[in-house]
Amino acid sequence: MNDAEIRTTHGSPATAVRIAAALRPDNTDEMRTCVEGDTVVTTIDRESIGGLQATVDDYVVNLRVAAQLSDQPTHDTNHE
């Protein structure tokens, strides 16, 4: 089994939670994502090194998008 652990720090626990929540729907059965303080930790286990590389590549793209979106201001959609 080949594995990788990716740890990224995001400045606050709340931001890390938002990013992890955005990433989890795309996780495969071989992936686990959790939050440790302000750090998102994802572990990937794959049978082949090629499969591991492809999964890590996809994850990094998803992570980049999630991190960029987490920096956007939130908008209140409740109009009173």
mmCIF file of N, CA, C and O in Angstrom:
data_model
loop_
_atom_site.group_PDB
_atom_site.id
_atom_site.type_symbol
_atom_site.label_atom_id
_atom_site.label_comp_id
_atom_site.label_asym_id
_atom_site.label_seq_id
_atom_site.Cartn_x
_atom_site.Cartn_y
_atom_site.Cartn_z
ATOM 1 N N MET A 1 0.853 -1.176 0.000
ATOM 2 C CA MET A 1 0.000 0.000 0.000
ATOM 3 C C MET A 1 0.896 1.234 0.000
ATOM 4 O O MET A 1 1.871 1.311 0.723
ATOM 5 N N ASN A 2 0.555 2.223 -0.808
ATOM 6 C CA ASN A 2 1.268 3.496 -0.867
ATOM 7 C C ASN A 2 0.394 4.548 -0.208
ATOM 8 O O ASN A 2 -0.825 4.557 -0.399
ATOM 9 N N ASP A 3 1.009 5.438 0.558
ATOM 10 C CA ASP A 3 0.200 6.456 1.219
ATOM 11 C C ASP A 3 0.892 7.807 1.218
ATOM 12 O O ASP A 3 2.093 7.913 1.007
ATOM 13 N N ALA A 4 0.065 8.829 1.420
ATOM 14 C CA ALA A 4 0.552 10.202 1.523
ATOM 15 C C ALA A 4 -0.281 10.909 2.573
ATOM 16 O O ALA A 4 -1.481 10.626 2.720
ATOM 17 N N GLU A 5 0.355 11.810 3.302
ATOM 18 C CA GLU A 5 -0.356 12.665 4.238
ATOM 19 C C GLU A 5 -0.087 14.099 3.816
ATOM 20 O O GLU A 5 1.064 14.502 3.657
ATOM 21 N N ILE A 6 -1.169 14.851 3.634
ATOM 22 C CA ILE A 6 -1.062 16.247 3.221
ATOM 23 C C ILE A 6 -1.599 17.093 4.361
ATOM 24 O O ILE A 6 -2.752 16.931 4.781
ATOM 25 N N ARG A 7 -0.760 18.007 4.862
ATOM 26 C CA ARG A 7 -1.120 18.891 5.966
ATOM 27 C C ARG A 7 -1.010 20.326 5.473
ATOM 28 O O ARG A 7 0.036 20.729 4.976
ATOM 29 N N THR A 8 -2.105 21.085 5.602
ATOM 30 C CA THR A 8 -2.092 22.484 5.205
ATOM 31 C C THR A 8 -2.654 23.332 6.331
ATOM 32 O O THR A 8 -3.643 22.962 6.963
ATOM 33 N N THR A 9 -2.003 24.457 6.591
ATOM 34 C CA THR A 9 -2.398 25.356 7.673
ATOM 35 C C THR A 9 -3.166 26.527 7.079
ATOM 36 O O THR A 9 -2.762 27.081 6.051
ATOM 37 N N HIS A 10 -4.256 26.928 7.761
ATOM 38 C CA HIS A 10 -5.171 27.913 7.184
ATOM 39 C C HIS A 10 -5.465 29.114 8.078
ATOM 40 O O HIS A 10 -6.431 29.828 7.821
ATOM 41 N N GLY A 11 -4.671 29.354 9.101
ATOM 42 C CA GLY A 11 -4.788 30.587 9.863
ATOM 43 C C GLY A 11 -5.790 30.595 10.999
ATOM 44 O O GLY A 11 -5.615 31.333 11.955
ATOM 45 N N SER A 12 -6.833 29.795 10.907
ATOM 46 C CA SER A 12 -7.800 29.714 12.003
ATOM 47 C C SER A 12 -8.509 28.370 11.944
ATOM 48 O O SER A 12 -8.686 27.806 10.861
ATOM 49 N N PRO A 13 -8.939 27.873 13.098
ATOM 50 C CA PRO A 13 -9.697 26.618 13.101
ATOM 51 C C PRO A 13 -10.981 26.708 12.277
ATOM 52 O O PRO A 13 -11.338 25.750 11.590
ATOM 53 N N ALA A 14 -11.661 27.843 12.314
ATOM 54 C CA ALA A 14 -12.919 27.990 11.565
ATOM 55 C C ALA A 14 -12.670 27.857 10.062
ATOM 56 O O ALA A 14 -13.445 27.206 9.356
ATOM 57 N N THR A 15 -11.595 28.455 9.577
ATOM 58 C CA THR A 15 -11.264 28.341 8.156
ATOM 59 C C THR A 15 -10.913 26.906 7.806
ATOM 60 O O THR A 15 -11.350 26.377 6.774
ATOM 61 N N ALA A 16 -10.145 26.246 8.654
ATOM 62 C CA ALA A 16 -9.777 24.849 8.407
ATOM 63 C C ALA A 16 -11.020 23.965 8.346
ATOM 64 O O ALA A 16 -11.115 23.084 7.488
ATOM 65 N N VAL A 17 -11.973 24.202 9.223
ATOM 66 C CA VAL A 17 -13.216 23.418 9.228
ATOM 67 C C VAL A 17 -13.978 23.640 7.923
ATOM 68 O O VAL A 17 -14.476 22.686 7.315
ATOM 69 N N ARG A 18 -14.067 24.886 7.463
ATOM 70 C CA ARG A 18 -14.771 25.172 6.197
ATOM 71 C C ARG A 18 -14.091 24.474 5.024
ATOM 72 O O ARG A 18 -14.752 23.897 4.162
ATOM 73 N N ILE A 19 -12.764 24.530 4.989
ATOM 74 C CA ILE A 19 -12.036 23.905 3.883
ATOM 75 C C ILE A 19 -12.198 22.390 3.922
ATOM 76 O O ILE A 19 -12.455 21.759 2.901
ATOM 77 N N ALA A 20 -12.072 21.792 5.089
ATOM 78 C CA ALA A 20 -12.234 20.343 5.209
ATOM 79 C C ALA A 20 -13.636 19.915 4.778
ATOM 80 O O ALA A 20 -13.802 18.909 4.080
ATOM 81 N N ALA A 21 -14.643 20.689 5.175
ATOM 82 C CA ALA A 21 -16.022 20.368 4.789
ATOM 83 C C ALA A 21 -16.195 20.447 3.278
ATOM 84 O O ALA A 21 -16.925 19.641 2.686
ATOM 85 N N ALA A 22 -15.527 21.391 2.637
ATOM 86 C CA ALA A 22 -15.611 21.517 1.183
ATOM 87 C C ALA A 22 -14.905 20.367 0.477
ATOM 88 O O ALA A 22 -15.307 19.962 -0.614
ATOM 89 N N LEU A 23 -13.850 19.829 1.084
ATOM 90 C CA LEU A 23 -13.078 18.756 0.468
ATOM 91 C C LEU A 23 -13.708 17.377 0.626
ATOM 92 O O LEU A 23 -13.593 16.530 -0.254
ATOM 93 N N ARG A 24 -14.358 17.125 1.753
ATOM 94 C CA ARG A 24 -14.839 15.777 2.069
ATOM 95 C C ARG A 24 -15.746 15.153 1.017
ATOM 96 O O ARG A 24 -15.623 13.950 0.753
ATOM 97 N N PRO A 25 -16.653 15.889 0.376
ATOM 98 C CA PRO A 25 -17.514 15.240 -0.622
ATOM 99 C C PRO A 25 -16.748 14.621 -1.785
ATOM 100 O O PRO A 25 -17.237 13.688 -2.417
ATOM 101 N N ASP A 26 -15.563 15.130 -2.073
ATOM 102 C CA ASP A 26 -14.768 14.584 -3.174
ATOM 103 C C ASP A 26 -13.839 13.460 -2.750
ATOM 104 O O ASP A 26 -13.174 12.858 -3.588
ATOM 105 N N ASN A 27 -13.770 13.183 -1.444
ATOM 106 C CA ASN A 27 -12.894 12.102 -0.977
ATOM 107 C C ASN A 27 -13.388 10.751 -1.475
ATOM 108 O O ASN A 27 -14.585 10.489 -1.508
ATOM 109 N N THR A 28 -12.435 9.914 -1.855
ATOM 110 C CA THR A 28 -12.754 8.535 -2.210
ATOM 111 C C THR A 28 -12.666 7.689 -0.936
ATOM 112 O O THR A 28 -12.301 8.191 0.128
ATOM 113 N N ASP A 29 -12.964 6.398 -1.058
ATOM 114 C CA ASP A 29 -12.880 5.504 0.096
ATOM 115 C C ASP A 29 -11.464 5.403 0.651
ATOM 116 O O ASP A 29 -11.280 5.041 1.811
ATOM 117 N N GLU A 30 -10.474 5.738 -0.175
ATOM 118 C CA GLU A 30 -9.074 5.650 0.249
ATOM 119 C C GLU A 30 -8.568 6.925 0.920
ATOM 120 O O GLU A 30 -7.388 7.044 1.226
ATOM 121 N N MET A 31 -9.459 7.900 1.156
ATOM 122 C CA MET A 31 -9.046 9.192 1.698
ATOM 123 C C MET A 31 -9.758 9.496 3.011
ATOM 124 O O MET A 31 -10.922 9.157 3.184
ATOM 125 N N ARG A 32 -9.012 10.139 3.915
ATOM 126 C CA ARG A 32 -9.576 10.598 5.177
ATOM 127 C C ARG A 32 -9.112 12.031 5.413
ATOM 128 O O ARG A 32 -7.923 12.324 5.300
ATOM 129 N N THR A 33 -10.058 12.921 5.735
ATOM 130 C CA THR A 33 -9.733 14.318 6.007
ATOM 131 C C THR A 33 -10.226 14.667 7.402
ATOM 132 O O THR A 33 -11.360 14.344 7.763
ATOM 133 N N CYS A 34 -9.356 15.326 8.169
ATOM 134 C CA CYS A 34 -9.741 15.785 9.494
ATOM 135 C C CYS A 34 -9.105 17.155 9.737
ATOM 136 O O CYS A 34 -8.286 17.629 8.956
ATOM 137 N N VAL A 35 -9.498 17.776 10.836
ATOM 138 C CA VAL A 35 -8.978 19.088 11.208
ATOM 139 C C VAL A 35 -8.267 18.953 12.538
ATOM 140 O O VAL A 35 -8.790 18.346 13.478
ATOM 141 N N GLU A 36 -7.069 19.521 12.609
ATOM 142 C CA GLU A 36 -6.298 19.603 13.854
ATOM 143 C C GLU A 36 -5.963 21.071 14.069
ATOM 144 O O GLU A 36 -5.026 21.595 13.462
ATOM 145 N N GLY A 37 -6.773 21.755 14.875
ATOM 146 C CA GLY A 37 -6.570 23.189 15.078
ATOM 147 C C GLY A 37 -6.840 23.934 13.793
ATOM 148 O O GLY A 37 -7.925 23.850 13.230
ATOM 149 N N ASP A 38 -5.825 24.665 13.287
ATOM 150 C CA ASP A 38 -5.989 25.400 12.034
ATOM 151 C C ASP A 38 -5.425 24.638 10.839
ATOM 152 O O ASP A 38 -5.213 25.212 9.775
ATOM 153 N N THR A 39 -5.219 23.334 11.009
ATOM 154 C CA THR A 39 -4.606 22.501 9.970
ATOM 155 C C THR A 39 -5.592 21.456 9.448
ATOM 156 O O THR A 39 -6.262 20.782 10.228
ATOM 157 N N VAL A 40 -5.665 21.360 8.125
ATOM 158 C CA VAL A 40 -6.428 20.287 7.479
ATOM 159 C C VAL A 40 -5.444 19.169 7.178
ATOM 160 O O VAL A 40 -4.383 19.402 6.596
ATOM 161 N N VAL A 41 -5.793 17.958 7.607
ATOM 162 C CA VAL A 41 -4.930 16.791 7.406
ATOM 163 C C VAL A 41 -5.698 15.772 6.571
ATOM 164 O O VAL A 41 -6.784 15.335 6.959
ATOM 165 N N THR A 42 -5.139 15.422 5.429
ATOM 166 C CA THR A 42 -5.749 14.403 4.579
ATOM 167 C C THR A 42 -4.748 13.289 4.347
ATOM 168 O O THR A 42 -3.595 13.543 3.994
ATOM 169 N N THR A 43 -5.199 12.057 4.572
ATOM 170 C CA THR A 43 -4.387 10.874 4.346
ATOM 171 C C THR A 43 -4.982 10.117 3.163
ATOM 172 O O THR A 43 -6.196 9.931 3.093
ATOM 173 N N ILE A 44 -4.109 9.720 2.255
ATOM 174 C CA ILE A 44 -4.529 8.995 1.053
ATOM 175 C C ILE A 44 -3.759 7.681 0.995
ATOM 176 O O ILE A 44 -2.533 7.677 1.110
ATOM 177 N N ASP A 45 -4.477 6.574 0.837
ATOM 178 C CA ASP A 45 -3.877 5.242 0.672
ATOM 179 C C ASP A 45 -4.316 4.694 -0.674
ATOM 180 O O ASP A 45 -5.505 4.643 -0.964
ATOM 181 N N ARG A 46 -3.352 4.302 -1.502
ATOM 182 C CA ARG A 46 -3.665 3.722 -2.810
ATOM 183 C C ARG A 46 -2.760 2.534 -3.057
ATOM 184 O O ARG A 46 -1.635 2.469 -2.579
ATOM 185 N N GLU A 47 -3.242 1.587 -3.826
ATOM 186 C CA GLU A 47 -2.478 0.381 -4.155
ATOM 187 C C GLU A 47 -1.265 0.704 -5.010
ATOM 188 O O GLU A 47 -0.187 0.187 -4.776
ATOM 189 N N SER A 48 -1.439 1.553 -6.006
ATOM 190 C CA SER A 48 -0.340 1.831 -6.933
ATOM 191 C C SER A 48 0.196 3.241 -6.718
ATOM 192 O O SER A 48 -0.532 4.139 -6.302
ATOM 193 N N ILE A 49 1.452 3.440 -7.030
ATOM 194 C CA ILE A 49 2.059 4.754 -6.914
ATOM 195 C C ILE A 49 1.442 5.714 -7.933
ATOM 196 O O ILE A 49 1.252 6.897 -7.649
ATOM 197 N N GLY A 50 1.090 5.208 -9.109
ATOM 198 C CA GLY A 50 0.431 6.036 -10.112
ATOM 199 C C GLY A 50 -0.932 6.510 -9.647
ATOM 200 O O GLY A 50 -1.306 7.665 -9.860
ATOM 201 N N GLY A 51 -1.678 5.608 -9.008
ATOM 202 C CA GLY A 51 -2.981 5.976 -8.453
ATOM 203 C C GLY A 51 -2.845 6.995 -7.338
ATOM 204 O O GLY A 51 -3.649 7.924 -7.226
ATOM 205 N N LEU A 52 -1.816 6.828 -6.520
ATOM 206 C CA LEU A 52 -1.564 7.781 -5.437
ATOM 207 C C LEU A 52 -1.251 9.158 -6.019
ATOM 208 O O LEU A 52 -1.796 10.163 -5.573
ATOM 209 N N GLN A 53 -0.393 9.185 -7.024
ATOM 210 C CA GLN A 53 -0.022 10.463 -7.630
ATOM 211 C C GLN A 53 -1.249 11.154 -8.236
ATOM 212 O O GLN A 53 -1.440 12.361 -8.054
ATOM 213 N N ALA A 54 -2.082 10.425 -8.932
ATOM 214 C CA ALA A 54 -3.274 11.001 -9.547
ATOM 215 C C ALA A 54 -4.230 11.545 -8.489
ATOM 216 O O ALA A 54 -4.788 12.637 -8.642
ATOM 217 N N THR A 55 -4.401 10.789 -7.404
ATOM 218 C CA THR A 55 -5.302 11.219 -6.343
ATOM 219 C C THR A 55 -4.756 12.457 -5.645
ATOM 220 O O THR A 55 -5.509 13.395 -5.351
ATOM 221 N N VAL A 56 -3.460 12.490 -5.373
ATOM 222 C CA VAL A 56 -2.846 13.668 -4.749
ATOM 223 C C VAL A 56 -2.996 14.878 -5.671
ATOM 224 O O VAL A 56 -3.347 15.975 -5.212
ATOM 225 N N ASP A 57 -2.752 14.702 -6.950
ATOM 226 C CA ASP A 57 -2.904 15.806 -7.899
ATOM 227 C C ASP A 57 -4.325 16.365 -7.872
ATOM 228 O O ASP A 57 -4.523 17.586 -7.808
ATOM 229 N N ASP A 58 -5.326 15.485 -7.923
ATOM 230 C CA ASP A 58 -6.726 15.928 -7.874
ATOM 231 C C ASP A 58 -7.027 16.635 -6.567
ATOM 232 O O ASP A 58 -7.708 17.670 -6.542
ATOM 233 N N TYR A 59 -6.531 16.088 -5.468
ATOM 234 C CA TYR A 59 -6.777 16.674 -4.157
ATOM 235 C C TYR A 59 -6.199 18.087 -4.078
ATOM 236 O O TYR A 59 -6.855 19.003 -3.577
ATOM 237 N N VAL A 60 -4.985 18.276 -4.576
ATOM 238 C CA VAL A 60 -4.342 19.594 -4.505
ATOM 239 C C VAL A 60 -5.146 20.624 -5.288
ATOM 240 O O VAL A 60 -5.308 21.770 -4.836
ATOM 241 N N VAL A 61 -5.669 20.249 -6.435
ATOM 242 C CA VAL A 61 -6.513 21.169 -7.199
ATOM 243 C C VAL A 61 -7.756 21.528 -6.388
ATOM 244 O O VAL A 61 -8.118 22.705 -6.267
ATOM 245 N N ASN A 62 -8.425 20.530 -5.817
ATOM 246 C CA ASN A 62 -9.620 20.782 -5.003
ATOM 247 C C ASN A 62 -9.284 21.631 -3.784
ATOM 248 O O ASN A 62 -10.055 22.522 -3.406
ATOM 249 N N LEU A 63 -8.153 21.368 -3.164
ATOM 250 C CA LEU A 63 -7.719 22.135 -2.002
ATOM 251 C C LEU A 63 -7.501 23.597 -2.373
ATOM 252 O O LEU A 63 -7.915 24.501 -1.649
ATOM 253 N N ARG A 64 -6.844 23.833 -3.488
ATOM 254 C CA ARG A 64 -6.581 25.208 -3.926
ATOM 255 C C ARG A 64 -7.898 25.970 -4.117
ATOM 256 O O ARG A 64 -8.039 27.107 -3.670
ATOM 257 N N VAL A 65 -8.871 25.350 -4.749
ATOM 258 C CA VAL A 65 -10.162 25.999 -4.967
ATOM 259 C C VAL A 65 -10.867 26.254 -3.636
ATOM 260 O O VAL A 65 -11.380 27.349 -3.384
ATOM 261 N N ALA A 66 -10.883 25.256 -2.759
ATOM 262 C CA ALA A 66 -11.531 25.417 -1.457
ATOM 263 C C ALA A 66 -10.875 26.534 -0.653
ATOM 264 O O ALA A 66 -11.564 27.335 -0.009
ATOM 265 N N ALA A 67 -9.558 26.609 -0.681
ATOM 266 C CA ALA A 67 -8.847 27.656 0.065
ATOM 267 C C ALA A 67 -9.151 29.031 -0.522
ATOM 268 O O ALA A 67 -9.364 29.994 0.227
ATOM 269 N N GLN A 68 -9.197 29.134 -1.841
ATOM 270 C CA GLN A 68 -9.516 30.425 -2.465
ATOM 271 C C GLN A 68 -10.931 30.855 -2.113
ATOM 272 O O GLN A 68 -11.165 32.024 -1.795
ATOM 273 N N LEU A 69 -11.866 29.920 -2.143
ATOM 274 C CA LEU A 69 -13.250 30.261 -1.817
ATOM 275 C C LEU A 69 -13.421 30.601 -0.347
ATOM 276 O O LEU A 69 -14.270 31.421 0.007
ATOM 277 N N SER A 70 -12.617 30.005 0.517
ATOM 278 C CA SER A 70 -12.746 30.296 1.949
ATOM 279 C C SER A 70 -12.311 31.713 2.270
ATOM 280 O O SER A 70 -12.688 32.261 3.303
ATOM 281 N N ASP A 71 -11.528 32.325 1.382
ATOM 282 C CA ASP A 71 -11.085 33.706 1.574
ATOM 283 C C ASP A 71 -12.117 34.723 1.114
ATOM 284 O O ASP A 71 -11.945 35.913 1.338
ATOM 285 N N GLN A 72 -13.166 34.258 0.455
ATOM 286 C CA GLN A 72 -14.193 35.168 -0.050
ATOM 287 C C GLN A 72 -15.097 35.606 1.105
ATOM 288 O O GLN A 72 -15.384 34.824 2.010
ATOM 289 N N PRO A 73 -15.561 36.833 1.067
ATOM 290 C CA PRO A 73 -16.495 37.271 2.119
ATOM 291 C C PRO A 73 -17.801 36.496 2.019
ATOM 292 O O PRO A 73 -18.232 36.117 0.931
ATOM 293 N N THR A 74 -18.383 36.246 3.161
ATOM 294 C CA THR A 74 -19.673 35.550 3.172
ATOM 295 C C THR A 74 -20.772 36.585 2.984
ATOM 296 O O THR A 74 -20.640 37.739 3.375
ATOM 297 N N HIS A 75 -21.850 36.174 2.371
ATOM 298 C CA HIS A 75 -22.970 37.071 2.122
ATOM 299 C C HIS A 75 -24.204 36.529 2.837
ATOM 300 O O HIS A 75 -24.497 35.347 2.744
ATOM 301 N N ASP A 76 -24.890 37.416 3.536
ATOM 302 C CA ASP A 76 -26.114 37.038 4.215
ATOM 303 C C ASP A 76 -27.226 37.008 3.190
ATOM 304 O O ASP A 76 -27.540 38.023 2.564
ATOM 305 N N THR A 77 -27.835 35.842 2.993
ATOM 306 C CA THR A 77 -28.911 35.721 2.009
ATOM 307 C C THR A 77 -30.269 35.886 2.652
ATOM 308 O O THR A 77 -31.285 35.782 1.977
ATOM 309 N N ASN A 78 -30.315 36.149 3.953
ATOM 310 C CA ASN A 78 -31.587 36.373 4.639
ATOM 311 C C ASN A 78 -31.909 37.859 4.567
ATOM 312 O O ASN A 78 -31.243 38.674 5.194
ATOM 313 N N HIS A 79 -32.897 38.193 3.789
ATOM 314 C CA HIS A 79 -33.288 39.601 3.670
ATOM 315 C C HIS A 79 -34.514 39.818 4.520
ATOM 316 O O HIS A 79 -35.533 39.186 4.333
ATOM 317 N N GLU A 80 -34.408 40.745 5.453
ATOM 318 C CA GLU A 80 -35.542 40.992 6.345
ATOM 319 C C GLU A 80 -36.232 42.257 5.978
ATOM 320 O O GLU A 80 -35.749 43.153 5.429
#
